[in-house]
């Protein structure tokens, strides 16, 4: 299994945690150039995967509310772009 397949199988939380590790490593500036480039690529892939997961979940999230007659209705929850 390659690195990209592994990243797609990560939970959202695990992907964010790995992304934070990558940012910290890159900010330190101690990695050799080639390793830094590989880390950057991995980070971009993780960020895209996280964005896609959030987008998919946002579409699925529904909020149950009571209508005027006490009947439950389902409405989509809208999240503002961050």
Coordinates of C-alpha atoms in Angstrom, one line a residue:
X1 CA 0.0 0.0 0.0
X2 CA 1.5 3.3 -1.0
X3 CA 1.5 6.6 1.1
X4 CA -1.5 8.0 -0.8
X5 CA -3.7 5.0 -0.1
X6 CA -2.7 5.1 3.6
X7 CA -3.7 8.8 3.8
X8 CA -7.1 8.1 2.3
X9 CA -7.7 5.5 5.0
X10 CA -6.9 7.8 7.8
X11 CA -9.7 9.2 9.9
X12 CA -10.2 13.0 9.7
X13 CA -8.6 13.4 13.2
X14 CA -5.6 11.3 12.3
X15 CA -5.1 13.2 9.0
X16 CA -5.2 16.5 10.8
X17 CA -2.8 15.3 13.4
X18 CA -0.3 14.1 10.7
X19 CA -0.8 17.4 8.9
X20 CA 0.2 19.3 12.1
X21 CA 3.3 17.1 12.5
X22 CA 4.3 17.9 8.9
X23 CA 3.8 21.7 9.5
X24 CA 5.9 21.5 12.6
X25 CA 8.7 19.6 10.8
X26 CA 8.7 22.1 7.9
X27 CA 8.6 25.1 10.2
X28 CA 11.7 23.8 12.0
X29 CA 13.6 23.8 8.7
X30 CA 15.9 21.0 9.8
X31 CA 14.9 18.5 7.1
X32 CA 16.9 18.2 3.9
X33 CA 15.5 19.8 0.8
X34 CA 14.2 16.5 -0.8
X35 CA 12.6 15.4 2.5
X36 CA 11.0 18.8 2.9
X37 CA 9.5 18.5 -0.6
X38 CA 8.2 15.1 0.1
X39 CA 6.6 16.3 3.4
X40 CA 5.1 19.3 1.5
X41 CA 3.5 17.0 -1.0
X42 CA 2.2 14.7 1.7
X43 CA 0.8 17.8 3.5
X44 CA -1.0 19.0 0.4
X45 CA -2.5 15.6 -0.2
X46 CA -3.7 15.4 3.4
X47 CA -5.1 18.9 3.3
X48 CA -7.1 18.0 0.2
X49 CA -8.3 14.7 1.7
X50 CA -9.4 16.6 4.9
X51 CA -11.3 19.2 2.8
X52 CA -13.0 16.5 0.8
X53 CA -14.0 14.6 4.0
X54 CA -15.4 17.8 5.6
X55 CA -17.3 18.7 2.4
X56 CA -18.9 15.2 2.2
X57 CA -19.8 15.2 5.9
X58 CA -21.3 18.7 5.7
X59 CA -23.6 17.5 3.0
X60 CA -24.8 14.6 5.2
X61 CA -25.3 16.5 8.5
X62 CA -28.9 17.2 9.2
X63 CA -30.5 18.9 12.1
X64 CA -33.8 17.6 13.4
X65 CA -36.2 20.4 14.3
X66 CA -39.8 20.5 15.4
X67 CA -42.1 22.1 12.9
X68 CA -45.1 24.4 13.7
X69 CA -47.3 21.4 14.6
X70 CA -44.8 19.6 16.7
X71 CA -43.8 17.4 13.8
X72 CA -40.2 16.6 13.3
X73 CA -38.7 18.0 10.1
X74 CA -35.2 17.5 8.8
X75 CA -33.2 20.4 7.6
X76 CA -29.7 20.7 6.3
X77 CA -27.2 22.5 8.5
X78 CA -25.2 25.1 6.7
X79 CA -21.7 25.9 7.7
X80 CA -20.0 29.2 6.7
X81 CA -16.8 28.9 4.8
X82 CA -13.9 29.3 7.1

